[in-house]
Amino acid sequence: MKKSTQQEIWMWVRTILWAVAIVLLLERFVFVPTVVQGVSMMPTLQDGNRLIVSKLGEIKRFDEIVFRAPDAPKNYVKRVIGLPGDTIVLKEDQLYINGVLTPEPYLDNSKKKLAVGDYLNDDFTLEMLTGELRVPKGHLFVMGDNRPRSHDSREFGFIKTSSVIGQVEVRIWPLNKIGSTK
């Protein structure tokens, strides 16, 4: 082989190695792609949606997050309802956080489909579900948007903040729904 051909091959190999290294670093520290599995976040997210999840930034109330499931060897996508120190009460589909009625506009369409007197959720207090008055330090209380069909903190309890992979930033599939989910 000629020297110039060897140099060109080496240049391509270096370029590919750098590209792989950059992608691995970005995935490790900045973002990760993920796929929604199941119906617990409908209608906001559907089974099979592909998402980009950011590992940067502070988790806020009502963020959609991806975390390692506490009760299964997989990841879940849910919405953050309670932050450390919060009290939570749900009564007649009205969410009270720290005693303040807190709107959940992402549930409006689902609530419109209910018959008069029907509710998406059973009433609960944090203490009824977990034995705790407040969300403990280092933990979150999460629920899916499809409340009747979501396996979430109402069943498995609090999740550790250390189990959070990141916040959902953008849906990248299907193409007709590409963009922010907020």
PDB file of N, CA, C and O in Angstrom, residues 15 24 36 50 84 98 127 131 179:
ATOM      1  N   THR A  15     -10.889   9.336  13.034  1.00  0.00           N
ATOM      2  CA  THR A  15     -12.149  10.093  13.005  1.00  0.00           C
ATOM      3  C   THR A  15     -13.285   9.259  13.572  1.00  0.00           C
ATOM      4  O   THR A  15     -14.083   9.746  14.390  1.00  0.00           O
ATOM      5  N   LEU A  24     -20.251   8.172  23.115  1.00  0.00           N
ATOM      6  CA  LEU A  24     -20.275   7.476  24.404  1.00  0.00           C
ATOM      7  C   LEU A  24     -20.230   8.447  25.579  1.00  0.00           C
ATOM      8  O   LEU A  24     -20.940   8.263  26.571  1.00  0.00           O
ATOM      9  N   VAL A  36     -40.518   4.320  25.267  1.00  0.00           N
ATOM     10  CA  VAL A  36     -41.631   4.148  26.200  1.00  0.00           C
ATOM     11  C   VAL A  36     -42.185   2.734  26.030  1.00  0.00           C
ATOM     12  O   VAL A  36     -42.444   2.297  24.912  1.00  0.00           O
ATOM     13  N   ARG A  50     -40.212   7.147  21.080  1.00  0.00           N
ATOM     14  CA  ARG A  50     -38.787   7.235  21.353  1.00  0.00           C
ATOM     15  C   ARG A  50     -38.481   8.634  21.865  1.00  0.00           C
ATOM     16  O   ARG A  50     -38.969   9.617  21.314  1.00  0.00           O
ATOM     17  N   PRO A  84     -39.053  15.931  47.781  1.00  0.00           N
ATOM     18  CA  PRO A  84     -38.740  15.747  49.207  1.00  0.00           C
ATOM     19  C   PRO A  84     -39.375  16.844  50.074  1.00  0.00           C
ATOM     20  O   PRO A  84     -39.305  18.026  49.747  1.00  0.00           O
ATOM     21  N   ASN A  98     -48.853  19.969  49.709  1.00  0.00           N
ATOM     22  CA  ASN A  98     -48.602  20.854  50.852  1.00  0.00           C
ATOM     23  C   ASN A  98     -49.839  21.687  51.193  1.00  0.00           C
ATOM     24  O   ASN A  98     -49.742  22.863  51.527  1.00  0.00           O
ATOM     25  N   GLU A 127     -49.778   9.309  53.604  1.00  0.00           N
ATOM     26  CA  GLU A 127     -49.681   8.432  54.770  1.00  0.00           C
ATOM     27  C   GLU A 127     -50.432   7.123  54.549  1.00  0.00           C
ATOM     28  O   GLU A 127     -49.963   6.050  54.937  1.00  0.00           O
ATOM     29  N   GLY A 131     -47.310   5.219  54.685  1.00  0.00           N
ATOM     30  CA  GLY A 131     -47.031   5.305  56.114  1.00  0.00           C
ATOM     31  C   GLY A 131     -46.227   6.546  56.488  1.00  0.00           C
ATOM     32  O   GLY A 131     -45.936   6.772  57.650  1.00  0.00           O
ATOM     33  N   GLY A 179     -40.987  16.447  18.979  1.00  0.00           N
ATOM     34  CA  GLY A 179     -40.954  17.715  19.699  1.00  0.00           C
ATOM     35  C   GLY A 179     -41.104  17.509  21.184  1.00  0.00           C
ATOM     36  O   GLY A 179     -41.093  16.400  21.707  1.00  0.00           O
TER      37      GLY A 179
END
